[in-house]
Short mmCIF file of C-alpha atoms in Angstrom, two decimals:
data_model
loop_
_atom_site.label_atom_id
_atom_site.label_comp_id
_atom_site.label_asym_id
_atom_site.label_seq_id
_atom_site.Cartn_x
_atom_site.Cartn_y
_atom_site.Cartn_z
CA MET P 1 -151.98 32.30 106.08
CA ALA P 2 -153.99 29.06 106.67
CA LYS P 3 -157.61 29.19 105.58
CA GLU P 4 -160.08 28.60 108.20
CA HIS P 5 -162.58 25.88 107.83
CA GLN P 6 -165.64 26.90 106.11
CA GLY P 7 -168.68 25.00 105.09
CA THR P 8 -171.98 25.87 103.39
CA GLN P 9 -174.96 23.55 102.57
CA VAL P 10 -175.92 23.24 98.99
CA ASP P 11 -178.45 20.94 97.49
CA GLY P 12 -177.80 18.33 100.44
CA SER P 13 -174.07 18.56 99.90
CA ILE P 14 -171.41 20.48 101.85
CA THR P 15 -168.89 22.64 100.19
CA GLU P 16 -165.62 23.02 101.85
CA SER P 17 -162.39 24.88 101.09
CA THR P 18 -160.05 22.85 103.35
CA SER P 19 -158.45 21.07 100.47
CA ASP P 20 -157.94 21.78 96.75
CA PRO P 21 -159.72 19.20 94.61
CA LEU P 22 -157.37 19.98 91.71
CA ILE P 23 -154.40 18.57 93.39
CA PRO P 24 -153.78 15.14 91.91
CA VAL P 25 -153.76 12.05 94.02
CA LEU P 26 -151.35 9.25 93.52
CA ARG P 27 -152.52 6.32 91.49
CA ILE P 28 -151.04 3.88 94.12
CA SER P 29 -152.95 5.72 97.01
CA GLN P 30 -156.27 5.12 95.06
CA LEU P 31 -155.48 1.52 94.44
CA ASP P 32 -154.51 1.02 97.91
CA ALA P 33 -157.63 2.39 99.22
CA LEU P 34 -159.68 -0.04 97.16
CA GLU P 35 -157.50 -2.93 98.43
CA LEU P 36 -158.17 -1.74 102.02
CA ASP P 37 -162.04 -1.64 101.22
CA SER P 38 -161.91 -5.14 99.82
CA SER P 39 -159.82 -6.32 102.84
CA LEU P 40 -162.30 -4.79 105.23
CA GLU P 41 -165.26 -6.60 103.44
CA GLN P 42 -163.37 -9.78 103.58
CA LEU P 43 -162.81 -9.37 107.42
CA LEU P 44 -166.38 -8.57 108.10
CA TRP P 45 -167.53 -11.61 106.31
CA THR P 46 -165.01 -13.85 108.14
CA GLN P 47 -166.19 -12.46 111.50
CA PHE P 48 -169.85 -12.86 110.51
CA SER P 49 -169.12 -16.54 109.42
CA THR P 50 -167.34 -17.42 112.53
CA CYS P 51 -170.58 -16.54 114.49
CA PHE P 52 -172.41 -19.62 112.83
CA GLN P 53 -169.33 -22.02 113.02
CA ASN P 54 -171.20 -24.14 115.64
CA PHE P 55 -174.24 -24.41 113.49
CA ARG P 56 -175.05 -26.98 110.63
CA PRO P 57 -172.27 -26.79 108.14
CA GLY P 58 -173.37 -25.06 104.96
CA LEU P 59 -176.11 -23.12 106.77
CA LEU P 60 -175.18 -19.57 105.07
CA THR P 61 -174.36 -21.15 101.75
CA PRO P 62 -177.73 -20.64 100.07
CA LEU P 63 -177.80 -16.95 101.07
CA GLU P 64 -174.24 -16.02 100.98
CA PRO P 65 -174.61 -13.45 98.07
CA GLU P 66 -177.51 -11.75 99.85
CA LEU P 67 -175.55 -11.80 103.14
CA LYS P 68 -172.43 -10.13 101.54
CA ALA P 69 -174.57 -7.43 99.90
CA LEU P 70 -176.31 -6.70 103.20
CA LEU P 71 -172.80 -6.22 104.75
CA GLN P 72 -171.87 -3.95 101.93
CA LEU P 73 -175.01 -1.96 102.43
CA LEU P 74 -174.08 -1.58 106.12
CA LEU P 75 -170.59 -0.37 105.22
CA TRP P 76 -172.05 2.13 102.71
CA ARG P 77 -174.51 3.47 105.32
CA PHE P 78 -172.02 4.19 108.05
CA THR P 79 -169.04 5.21 105.88
CA LEU P 80 -169.78 6.43 102.35
CA TYR P 81 -173.47 7.78 102.89
CA PRO P 82 -172.48 10.29 105.75
CA ASP P 83 -168.92 11.35 104.88
CA SER P 84 -168.43 10.74 101.08
CA THR P 85 -165.47 8.39 101.86
CA THR P 86 -164.80 4.92 102.34
CA VAL P 87 -162.97 3.34 105.27
CA GLY P 88 -159.84 2.68 102.91
CA GLN P 89 -159.89 6.32 101.64
CA SER P 90 -160.32 7.81 105.23
CA LEU P 91 -157.07 5.81 106.25
CA LEU P 92 -155.30 7.49 103.41
CA SER P 93 -156.73 10.98 103.96
CA LEU P 94 -158.83 10.64 100.80
CA ARG P 95 -162.49 11.19 99.75
CA TYR P 96 -164.95 11.35 96.83
CA HIS P 97 -165.39 14.75 95.23
CA ASN P 98 -168.50 15.65 93.06
CA THR P 99 -166.93 16.65 89.40
CA SER P 100 -170.35 17.86 88.23
CA THR P 101 -169.44 21.28 89.43
CA SER P 102 -167.15 23.82 87.52
CA SER P 103 -166.12 25.29 90.94
CA ASN P 104 -162.48 24.68 92.23
CA LEU P 105 -163.97 24.15 95.75
CA TYR P 106 -164.78 20.76 97.07
CA LYS P 107 -168.12 19.35 96.84
CA ALA P 108 -169.63 16.45 98.49
CA LEU P 109 -171.43 13.50 96.59
CA SER P 110 -174.92 14.02 96.41
CA HIS P 111 -177.46 11.62 97.61
CA ARG P 112 -178.19 10.20 93.98
CA GLN P 113 -174.60 9.81 93.48
CA LYS P 114 -173.94 7.85 96.80
CA LEU P 115 -176.97 5.65 96.01
CA ALA P 116 -175.83 5.01 92.36
CA LEU P 117 -172.29 4.13 93.71
CA LEU P 118 -173.88 1.47 96.01
CA LEU P 119 -175.92 0.02 93.29
CA LEU P 120 -173.06 -0.18 90.85
CA SER P 121 -170.82 -1.95 93.17
CA VAL P 122 -173.28 -4.11 94.85
CA VAL P 123 -175.78 -5.17 92.10
CA PRO P 124 -173.45 -6.51 89.48
CA ARG P 125 -171.44 -8.69 91.90
CA TRP P 126 -174.72 -9.93 93.12
CA LEU P 127 -176.04 -10.88 89.58
CA GLN P 128 -172.81 -12.46 88.79
CA GLU P 129 -173.11 -14.75 91.83
CA ARG P 130 -176.65 -15.60 91.11
CA SER P 131 -176.54 -15.72 87.36
CA HIS P 132 -176.89 -19.48 87.33
CA ASP P 133 -179.92 -19.44 89.56
CA LEU P 134 -181.66 -16.77 87.75
CA ARG P 135 -181.24 -18.52 84.38
CA LEU P 136 -182.84 -21.72 85.94
CA TYR P 137 -185.63 -19.86 87.31
CA LEU P 138 -186.34 -17.88 84.04
CA GLY P 139 -186.05 -21.02 82.08
CA LEU P 140 -188.65 -23.05 84.37
CA THR P 141 -191.15 -19.95 84.19
CA SER P 142 -191.06 -19.90 80.45
CA GLY P 143 -193.54 -21.57 78.24
CA PRO P 144 -192.63 -25.05 76.96
CA SER P 145 -192.77 -23.97 73.08
CA PHE P 146 -189.96 -21.48 73.43
CA SER P 147 -188.12 -22.51 76.62
CA GLU P 148 -185.24 -23.84 74.93
CA GLY P 149 -184.73 -20.92 72.45
CA PHE P 150 -185.41 -18.35 75.18
CA GLN P 151 -182.81 -19.94 77.41
CA LYS P 152 -180.24 -19.84 74.78
CA ALA P 153 -181.11 -16.24 73.80
CA LEU P 154 -180.73 -15.38 77.48
CA ARG P 155 -177.46 -17.12 77.85
CA ASN P 156 -175.87 -15.51 74.88
CA SER P 157 -177.18 -12.02 75.85
CA LEU P 158 -175.69 -12.59 79.36
CA THR P 159 -172.34 -13.61 77.98
CA ILE P 160 -172.22 -10.47 75.74
CA ILE P 161 -173.06 -8.11 78.57
CA SER P 162 -170.48 -9.68 80.69
CA GLY P 163 -168.08 -9.40 77.98
CA VAL P 164 -168.69 -5.77 77.27
CA ALA P 165 -168.57 -4.82 81.00
CA ARG P 166 -165.18 -6.54 81.48
CA LEU P 167 -163.90 -4.83 78.34
CA ALA P 168 -165.12 -1.61 79.58
CA SER P 169 -163.52 -2.04 83.14
CA LEU P 170 -160.15 -2.84 81.19
CA ILE P 171 -160.48 0.30 79.08
CA ASN P 172 -161.35 2.33 82.19
CA PHE P 173 -158.22 0.89 84.08
CA LEU P 174 -155.93 1.63 81.11
CA VAL P 175 -157.25 5.29 80.93
CA PHE P 176 -156.79 5.49 84.97
CA LEU P 177 -153.13 4.43 84.54
CA ARG P 178 -152.66 7.13 81.69
CA LYS P 179 -154.62 10.05 83.46
CA GLY P 180 -154.63 9.13 87.07
CA HIS P 181 -158.54 9.43 87.72
CA HIS P 182 -161.32 6.87 88.04
CA PRO P 183 -159.77 3.54 88.89
CA VAL P 184 -163.29 2.08 88.99
CA LEU P 185 -165.64 2.45 86.04
CA ALA P 186 -168.62 3.24 88.46
CA GLU P 187 -166.63 6.42 89.60
CA ARG P 188 -166.53 7.60 86.02
CA MET P 189 -170.19 6.87 85.21
CA ILE P 190 -171.65 8.84 88.30
CA GLY P 191 -169.11 11.62 87.97
CA THR P 192 -166.88 11.48 90.97
CA LYS P 193 -163.18 11.43 91.66
CA VAL P 194 -160.69 10.71 94.47
CA VAL P 195 -159.35 13.86 96.17
CA PHE P 196 -157.42 14.70 99.32
CA SER P 197 -159.51 15.32 102.48
CA LYS P 198 -156.65 17.43 104.20
CA PRO P 199 -154.47 20.02 102.59
CA ASN P 200 -150.80 19.25 101.90
CA VAL P 201 -151.16 15.57 102.50
CA THR P 202 -148.14 13.51 100.94
CA ARG P 203 -147.49 9.69 100.87
CA ASP P 204 -144.56 9.37 103.19
CA VAL P 205 -142.74 6.03 103.56
CA THR P 206 -139.99 6.13 106.08
CA TYR P 207 -136.48 4.71 105.20
CA GLN P 208 -136.92 2.72 108.60
CA TYR P 209 -139.84 0.71 107.12
CA MET P 210 -138.23 0.34 103.60
CA ASN P 211 -135.07 -0.99 105.23
CA ARG P 212 -137.11 -3.65 107.33
CA GLU P 213 -138.87 -4.79 104.37
CA LEU P 214 -135.59 -4.98 102.29
CA LEU P 215 -134.05 -7.13 105.36
CA TRP P 216 -136.98 -9.60 105.61
CA HIS P 217 -137.17 -10.04 101.92
CA GLY P 218 -133.38 -10.70 101.43
CA PHE P 219 -133.50 -13.10 104.62
CA ALA P 220 -136.51 -14.83 103.09
CA GLU P 221 -134.86 -15.46 99.64
CA PHE P 222 -131.74 -16.60 101.59
CA LEU P 223 -133.67 -19.22 103.48
CA ILE P 224 -135.32 -20.25 100.24
CA PHE P 225 -131.89 -20.92 98.64
CA LEU P 226 -130.28 -22.41 101.63
CA LEU P 227 -132.91 -24.90 102.94
CA PRO P 228 -132.95 -27.36 99.90
CA LEU P 229 -129.25 -27.78 100.19
CA ILE P 230 -129.67 -29.02 103.81
CA ASN P 231 -129.96 -32.84 104.16
CA THR P 232 -132.21 -32.71 107.23
CA SER P 233 -132.25 -36.63 107.63
CA LYS P 234 -128.51 -36.91 107.65
CA LEU P 235 -128.41 -33.81 110.06
CA LYS P 236 -131.01 -35.40 112.31
CA ALA P 237 -129.25 -38.60 112.40
CA SER P 238 -125.95 -37.02 113.28
CA ILE P 239 -127.45 -35.15 116.06
CA TYR P 240 -129.21 -38.16 117.44
CA SER P 241 -125.92 -40.25 117.42
CA MET P 242 -124.02 -37.42 119.12
CA VAL P 243 -126.74 -36.84 121.86
CA LEU P 244 -127.58 -40.63 122.68
CA GLY P 245 -124.21 -41.97 121.47
CA GLY P 246 -125.41 -44.26 118.78
CA ASP P 247 -128.01 -46.59 118.33
CA ARG P 248 -130.81 -46.45 120.94
CA SER P 249 -131.58 -50.18 120.43
CA SER P 250 -127.80 -51.40 121.13
CA GLY P 251 -128.24 -51.32 124.80
CA ASP P 252 -131.49 -53.29 124.90
CA GLY P 253 -130.34 -56.53 123.67
CA ALA P 254 -132.94 -59.04 122.06
CA GLY P 255 -135.74 -56.82 123.10
CA GLY P 256 -134.52 -53.51 121.46
CA LYS P 257 -133.64 -55.65 118.17
CA GLU P 258 -136.87 -57.24 118.22
CA MET P 259 -138.74 -53.77 118.44
CA ALA P 260 -136.44 -52.55 115.55
CA TRP P 261 -137.81 -55.14 113.23
CA GLN P 262 -141.36 -54.23 114.44
CA GLU P 263 -141.66 -50.67 113.09
CA CYS P 264 -140.18 -48.74 110.01
CA ALA P 265 -137.28 -46.36 111.02
CA LEU P 266 -138.88 -43.52 108.66
CA CYS P 267 -142.75 -43.75 109.48
CA GLY P 268 -142.95 -45.49 112.69
CA GLU P 269 -145.47 -48.10 111.46
CA TRP P 270 -145.33 -51.78 110.95
CA PRO P 271 -143.05 -52.20 107.93
CA THR P 272 -144.73 -52.93 104.59
CA MET P 273 -142.43 -54.88 102.18
CA PRO P 274 -139.72 -54.43 104.90
CA HIS P 275 -136.13 -53.61 103.33
CA THR P 276 -132.80 -52.81 105.18
CA LEU P 277 -129.78 -50.73 104.51
CA GLY P 278 -127.26 -53.06 105.93
CA CYS P 279 -128.12 -51.75 109.84
CA PRO P 280 -130.19 -53.59 112.32
CA HIS P 281 -133.53 -51.37 111.34
CA VAL P 282 -135.82 -52.11 108.65
CA PHE P 283 -138.04 -49.63 106.67
CA CYS P 284 -141.03 -49.90 104.28
CA TYR P 285 -140.09 -50.25 100.71
CA TYR P 286 -142.06 -47.03 99.51
CA CYS P 287 -140.61 -44.96 102.62
CA ILE P 288 -136.92 -45.82 101.92
CA LYS P 289 -137.50 -45.55 98.14
CA SER P 290 -138.95 -42.08 98.10
CA HIS P 291 -136.16 -41.14 100.55
CA SER P 292 -133.60 -42.53 98.18
CA ILE P 293 -134.92 -40.46 95.30
CA ALA P 294 -135.13 -37.23 97.37
CA ASN P 295 -131.76 -37.60 98.84
CA ASN P 296 -128.46 -38.55 97.04
CA CYS P 297 -127.04 -39.98 100.31
CA VAL P 298 -129.50 -42.02 102.17
CA VAL P 299 -128.79 -42.32 106.04
CA CYS P 300 -130.60 -44.43 108.74
CA PRO P 301 -132.26 -41.91 110.85
CA LYS P 302 -131.94 -44.16 113.89
CA CYS P 303 -128.04 -44.92 114.06
CA GLY P 304 -126.71 -42.92 111.32
CA THR P 305 -125.47 -45.78 109.11
CA GLU P 306 -125.15 -44.83 105.37
CA ALA P 307 -126.82 -47.01 102.84
CA ILE P 308 -124.52 -49.61 101.38
CA GLN P 309 -127.21 -51.63 99.42
CA LEU P 310 -130.94 -51.67 99.73
CA GLU P 311 -132.07 -55.25 100.13
CA PRO P 312 -135.31 -56.98 101.18
CA ALA P 313 -134.98 -57.97 104.91
CA LYS P 314 -135.36 -61.54 106.06
CA VAL P 315 -137.86 -61.71 108.61
CA GLU P 316 -138.98 -64.95 110.30
CA MET P 317 -142.45 -64.97 111.50
CA PHE P 318 -143.30 -66.94 114.66
CA VAL P 319 -146.96 -67.73 115.63
CA GLU P 320 -147.50 -68.63 119.31
CA HIS P 321 -149.95 -71.67 119.98
#
């Protein structure tokens, strides 16, 4: 028989018996929740920046670390603080569990744990983005006699602290891969872990979704293999010849021939160092040279003539008086 929902207030947290915190959560589910939270933060920052796109460029740059921290604070206030779960976790039916109790029942995070999780996720990122400005500020406010030595010691200390923090995060992640708990070091420090918010929750991926993904991946790999084998220039020239029946300048007489000598058949601009392939059209030297390097068979895109020999075009210039 299914147990009814029960809840009691204990030290500002709610104890519930709707899910068993001893049931292990898949590692991929915990990592997916972190990725969803990161994507949501990036989406909020993008939408927030769009509101100022018509203002002076670089208006938000001086305050970008503080504004990102403010957005994280708003997310924490309306997601983690009232429900002990982030947006990514709620989408996957997960939430945080307080591991400070020995009971097998679920216990929500305390206010101190929620605040500590906020500080450990926001403050290190803010310090990392503002480290250069903080060093400049501390260096300017130091006395002239020990300013250089103080800056050097501060720089070395920050480097050591940053290295130790990264090493600790790496070790914690390796332990997470081994044990399946605490993908983030902050969760291990404050005594919390991710559990299911609903009983009997499984990660189900339908075969229809898997087949669709495999189909699109196979089609993309086929296109990546096929497209380099297609000579687009020759194909374009062939289609142009079939549709228009040959050279478009052949029916224009002298006027069409004069226009053909006034523009490059590849870039459409006035030909620089004009060269020809043996047809009435001319090309810039760099256009036709790069085209010949990329393609074994060089074809005129206007008339479809294959290259016989690349030679400079003999162009006579007349100046009207």
